[in-house]
Amino acid sequence: MTTAPPDADELRRRVGEFLAAHDPAATGRTEFLHARFDAGLAWVHYPEGLGGLGAPRALQREVDALFAEAGAPSNHPERNAIGLGMAAPTILAFGTAEQKERFLRPLWCGEEIWCQLFSEPGAGSDLAALGTRAVPDGDGWTVNGQKVWTSMAHEARWAILVTRTDPAVPKHRGMTYFVCDMTAPGVEVRPLRQITGEAEFNEVFLTDVRIPDEHRLGGVGDGWRVATTTLMNERVAIGGAAAPRESGMIGVVAGLWRDRPEVRSPGHHDTLMRLWVESEAARLTGERLRQQLTAGEPGPEGSAAKLAFAKLNQEISGLELELLGDDGLRYDDWTMRRPSEVDFTRRSPGYRYLRAKGNSIEGGTSEILRNIVAERVLGLPGEIRVDKDVPWKDLPK
Amino acid sequence: MSDLLYSEIENDLRSGVREVLGDKAPWTDVLAGTEKDEPYDAALWDAVAARLGCAGLPVPEELGGAGATWRETAVVMEELGRAVAPVPFLTSSVLATAALLAAGERELLAELASGNRVAVLAVPFGTAPGAAAPTVRAEDGRLTGEVRSVADGAAADVLLVPAGGGLYAVDAADAARTPVTSLDMTRRLSDIAFAGAPAWPIAEGDGPVGAALTAGAAMLASEQLGLAEQCLATTVEYLKTRYQFGRPVGSYQGLKHRLADLWTSITQARAVARHAASCLAANDPDLPVAVAVAQAHCSAVAVRAAEECVQMHGGIGFTWEHPAHLYLKRAKSASIALGTPDRHRAALAAIVDLPPPDPA
Ligand SMILES: Cc1cc2nc3c(=O)[nH]c(=O)nc-3n(C[C@H](O)[C@H](O)[C@H](O)COP(=O)(O)OP(=O)(O)OC[C@H]3O[C@@H](n4cnc5c(N)ncnc54)[C@H](O)[C@@H]3O)c2cc1C
């Protein structure tokens, strides 16, 4: 017997009941989050028993709002973006019952942070070229290799990891996907300092790291299919609340323009108004995307949103520095630190300008996104591929 | 937040209009029409305006209209833009209709809504909302003066003329209309002269003219969206079949990436055009911002789409015998019509309190 998934009214009722039984003011943070997860009110579109109720994804927004209104403790999604956005949907799609049981609850509650061990020095846009080797070893695997640009590896308890298990077949076929314990012997995390002065990301060296076979996600040799699921989720805009006008970077610059008449010049006014229009267009496009998801008709516009976001962030932050003139020549702090989250608004204009440069590289470069739009959305012919049928071990590196 | 999607009714309406246009306005006919003396395609107009009932979409049923809204009208505009259809829909069914609705006029409105008569607002086509500056004088119920560059002036049965601080109607036969050789021959201009032409008053004040120009600018964004979508689709199809250097030219990144960016801009144009149409339909307080954003954005996107269409077709795109030039001429003209993007950005700056620098 199956029961219909709860609708908005039913969810409101359940949240009310839950809050009555778990007073946010009187319940410990961890206890509260565990209970919320167990009540299926964490991510409502997940299955029952795994933090959800099989409800439509679009209803999440309201559930989150109800908890926030009640002053409930947050699971701090901004500190575990890779866990929530990429690891969790992949575990849900490919994990065994035991894996889902073990990993999803502490992930959602923010007790265990996740990172993504995908990119390597020799494999970035061309992720399928990766060479980190996993070799069968008794009841598990031994892994050797080097990963790079691993955001938040210094905070992470677990990683999603793609490895090469068969070098003799063409590159897309010989990969296997694992969950990697970041505290296991042989995992070494070294900070990689970035253009802003700090180190969000790291190099991760894997030397004879033992991974039990229970931590394999998907079949041996099926790693590319699993990784593709991860990457698709990376680009799905997760529908939060509708953004108000002038939110984000454009609001910062518009505020500067209003507050400091001495920064104004005719050429910059023209640039500002162009960027204001583009920001508003991007905001409405995001809103339209959310409405499409709510109506159950998701479109490919998510890739467009990421492309537009990267370009706008870069242009607006560049304008901000120019508007500031002499003040734009100063920087707040080059100290090497290892932050636990990224926040554009708390730091200086110089930081914003520099950090925005990463927006067109991280999560797939803008060039790669344009390839994807041109080929998958517009149906234009693919690139000439010289590497398709060549065994991985014979590829030029 | 306004509904930015298309309803089932809107999708049905779209299919109906598209079918008629596919049948009665293939581009070869549109191209042939640009060399004829008739200022617009009367048979096509009759099919779309009267028989499909599109002319009266935003007009309430009790006033002889279809009792729909500007949202549905916007969908018709998208399809007309896709076909560069030579009909006076923007001028009569949007601008003149909006003016009469705002003026509370009923008789002429019903005739426009039925598609039996065509009325045109006698202002230069480049006039932005808020910028109408009447040049015609009114004396004892007679109008005197000249208005240049009136879109669909030659198609009009009735001219709605801003004059003497109000709005007047003039029988088109009582004005001297000189056809203008227009950049966009699918929506032609006329220079119009009034020499003591008998006129009847429609409204006091400039409210109806402002309402007309705002409605026109909002709806034009949807026409520009349809035009841009068509240019992108045509170009993508061509690039898949045209081979050079042993490969489809659509496999070259130099072209693919530009089209991916164009597609991105078009997804945004769809959102802003829908928002403008919804705000107009609901008379939302956000309307002035929505219209300025829609015009600033969609004008530029349509021009870029048409320019890329010409460029990516190579030599064939530069010929008279290919539809690309019809789209380019419509897109460029439309970007100037009802205010250039720059004008709209300047208007926006005032509304959202981002003033230009004080003159030194
Ligand atoms: C801030 C930041 C955080 C990151 N976090 C993580 C993380 O947590 N985990 C992780 O695994 N990775 C992470 N990355 C890595 C990121 O995914 C890669 O940097 C990215 O995929 C590009 O790979 P690459 O650096 O090797 O550049 P390359 O792939 O070498 O690209 C070099 C240039 O060539 C272009 N190019 C490459 N191929 C093509 C093509 N086919 N057509 C056209 N142009 C092409 C690229 O667009 C780029 O401009 C992060 C990167 C940044 C900047």
Coordinates of N, CA and C and ligand atoms in Angstrom, one line a residue, chain A residues 82 86 114-127 147-153 160 194 200-202 231 234-235 342 355 357-371 375 383, chain B residues 253 257, ligand 1:
Chain A
I82 N 29.2 21.2 -0.8 CA 29.5 20.0 -1.6 C 28.7 18.8 -1.1
M86 N 26.1 17.9 -3.8 CA 26.6 16.9 -4.7 C 26.7 15.5 -4.1
W114 N 31.7 17.5 3.8 CA 32.2 16.7 2.7 C 33.0 17.6 1.7
C115 N 33.9 16.9 1.0 CA 34.6 17.6 -0.1 C 34.7 16.7 -1.3
Q116 N 35.1 17.3 -2.4 CA 35.0 16.6 -3.7 C 36.4 16.4 -4.3
L117 N 36.9 15.1 -4.3 CA 38.2 14.8 -4.8 C 38.0 14.4 -6.3
F118 N 37.8 15.3 -7.2 CA 37.7 15.0 -8.6 C 38.9 15.5 -9.4
S119 N 39.1 16.9 -9.4 CA 40.1 17.4 -10.3 C 41.5 17.0 -9.9
E120 N 42.4 16.8 -10.9 CA 43.8 16.4 -10.7 C 44.6 17.4 -11.5
P121 N 45.9 17.4 -11.3 CA 46.8 18.3 -12.1 C 46.6 18.1 -13.6
G122 N 46.4 16.8 -14.0 CA 46.3 16.5 -15.4 C 44.9 16.4 -15.9
A123 N 43.9 16.6 -15.0 CA 42.5 16.4 -15.4 C 41.6 17.4 -14.8
G124 N 41.2 18.4 -15.5 CA 40.4 19.5 -15.0 C 39.1 19.5 -15.7
S125 N 39.0 20.3 -16.8 CA 37.8 20.2 -17.7 C 37.6 18.8 -18.2
D126 N 38.7 18.2 -18.5 CA 38.7 16.8 -19.0 C 38.8 15.9 -17.9
L127 N 37.8 15.9 -17.0 CA 37.8 15.1 -15.8 C 38.1 13.6 -16.0
K147 N 45.1 14.8 -6.0 CA 44.0 15.6 -6.3 C 44.3 17.0 -6.1
V148 N 43.6 17.9 -6.7 CA 43.9 19.4 -6.6 C 42.7 20.2 -6.6
W149 N 42.8 21.5 -6.1 CA 41.7 22.4 -6.0 C 40.6 21.9 -5.2
T150 N 40.9 21.1 -4.2 CA 39.8 20.5 -3.4 C 39.3 21.5 -2.3
S151 N 38.2 22.1 -2.6 CA 37.7 23.1 -1.7 C 37.3 22.5 -0.3
M152 N 37.7 23.1 0.7 CA 37.2 22.7 2.1 C 37.7 21.3 2.5
A153 N 38.8 20.8 1.8 CA 39.3 19.5 2.3 C 39.8 19.6 3.7
I160 N 33.9 12.6 -1.8 CA 33.5 11.8 -2.9 C 34.8 11.8 -3.9
Q194 N 45.4 30.9 -2.8 CA 44.7 31.4 -4.0 C 44.9 32.9 -4.1
E200 N 41.0 28.5 0.3 CA 39.8 27.8 0.4 C 40.0 26.4 -0.1
F201 N 40.9 26.2 -1.0 CA 41.1 24.9 -1.6 C 42.5 24.3 -1.2
N202 N 42.7 23.1 -1.6 CA 43.9 22.3 -1.1 C 44.4 21.3 -2.2
L231 N 27.9 15.8 -11.1 CA 28.1 17.1 -11.8 C 26.8 17.7 -12.2
E234 N 25.5 19.5 -9.4 CA 26.3 20.8 -9.1 C 25.6 21.9 -9.9
R235 N 25.1 21.7 -11.0 CA 24.6 22.8 -11.8 C 23.1 23.0 -11.7
V342 N 32.7 30.7 2.1 CA 33.0 31.8 1.2 C 31.9 32.8 1.4
R355 N 37.9 37.2 -6.0 CA 37.2 36.0 -5.8 C 36.3 35.6 -6.9
K357 N 36.7 36.0 -9.9 CA 37.4 35.3 -11.0 C 37.2 33.8 -11.0
G358 N 37.1 33.3 -9.8 CA 36.9 31.8 -9.7 C 35.5 31.4 -10.2
N359 N 34.5 32.3 -10.3 CA 33.2 31.9 -10.7 C 33.1 31.3 -12.1
S360 N 34.0 31.7 -12.9 CA 33.9 31.1 -14.3 C 34.9 29.9 -14.5
I361 N 35.4 29.5 -13.4 CA 36.3 28.3 -13.4 C 35.7 27.1 -12.6
E362 N 35.3 27.4 -11.3 CA 34.9 26.4 -10.4 C 33.5 25.8 -11.0
G363 N 33.4 24.5 -10.7 CA 32.1 23.9 -11.1 C 31.9 23.8 -12.6
G364 N 33.0 23.8 -13.4 CA 32.9 23.7 -14.9 C 33.2 25.1 -15.4
T365 N 34.2 25.3 -16.2 CA 34.5 26.6 -16.7 C 33.4 27.2 -17.7
S366 N 33.4 28.5 -17.9 CA 32.4 29.0 -18.7 C 32.5 28.5 -20.2
E367 N 33.7 28.2 -20.6 CA 33.9 27.7 -21.9 C 33.2 26.3 -22.0
I368 N 33.4 25.5 -21.0 CA 32.8 24.1 -21.0 C 31.3 24.2 -20.9
L369 N 30.8 25.2 -20.2 CA 29.4 25.4 -20.1 C 28.8 25.8 -21.5
R370 N 29.5 26.6 -22.2 CA 29.1 27.0 -23.5 C 29.0 25.8 -24.4
N371 N 30.1 25.0 -24.3 CA 30.0 23.7 -25.1 C 28.8 22.9 -24.8
E375 N 25.8 22.1 -27.4 CA 25.6 20.7 -27.9 C 24.4 20.1 -27.3
E383 N 32.4 18.4 -30.5 CA 33.8 18.6 -30.9 C 34.4 17.4 -31.6
Chain B
Q253 N 33.9 26.0 -32.4 CA 33.6 26.7 -31.1 C 33.4 28.2 -31.3
H257 N 30.0 29.0 -29.2 CA 30.0 29.7 -28.0 C 29.2 31.0 -28.1
Ligands
LIG1 C1 37.6 28.3 -6.5 C2 37.7 26.9 -7.1 C3 37.3 25.8 -6.4 C4 37.3 24.5 -6.9 N1 36.9 23.5 -6.1 C5 37.0 22.2 -6.5 C6 36.7 21.1 -5.7 O1 36.3 21.3 -4.6 N2 36.9 19.8 -6.2 C7 37.4 19.6 -7.5 O2 37.5 18.5 -7.8 N3 37.7 20.7 -8.3 C8 37.6 21.9 -7.8 N4 38.0 23.0 -8.6 C9 38.6 22.7 -9.9 C10 37.7 23.1 -11.1 O3 36.7 22.2 -11.3 C11 38.7 23.1 -12.3 O4 39.6 24.1 -12.1 C12 38.0 23.3 -13.6 O5 37.2 22.2 -14.0 C13 39.0 23.6 -14.8 O6 40.0 22.7 -14.9 P1 41.5 23.1 -15.0 O7 41.8 24.0 -13.8 O8 42.3 21.9 -15.1 O9 41.6 24.0 -16.3 P2 41.8 23.4 -17.8 O10 40.7 22.3 -18.0 O11 43.2 23.0 -18.0 O12 41.3 24.6 -18.6 C14 42.2 25.7 -19.1 C15 41.5 26.6 -20.0 O13 41.1 25.8 -21.2 C16 39.7 25.9 -21.4 N5 39.2 24.6 -22.0 C17 39.5 23.4 -21.6 N6 38.9 22.5 -22.3 C18 38.2 23.2 -23.3 C19 37.4 22.8 -24.4 N7 37.1 21.6 -24.7 N8 36.9 23.8 -25.1 C20 37.2 25.1 -24.9 N9 37.9 25.5 -23.9 C21 38.5 24.6 -23.1 C22 39.1 26.2 -20.0 O14 37.8 26.8 -20.1 C23 40.2 27.1 -19.4 O15 39.9 28.4 -19.9 C24 37.9 24.3 -8.1 C25 38.3 25.4 -8.9 C26 38.3 26.7 -8.4 C27 38.8 27.9 -9.2

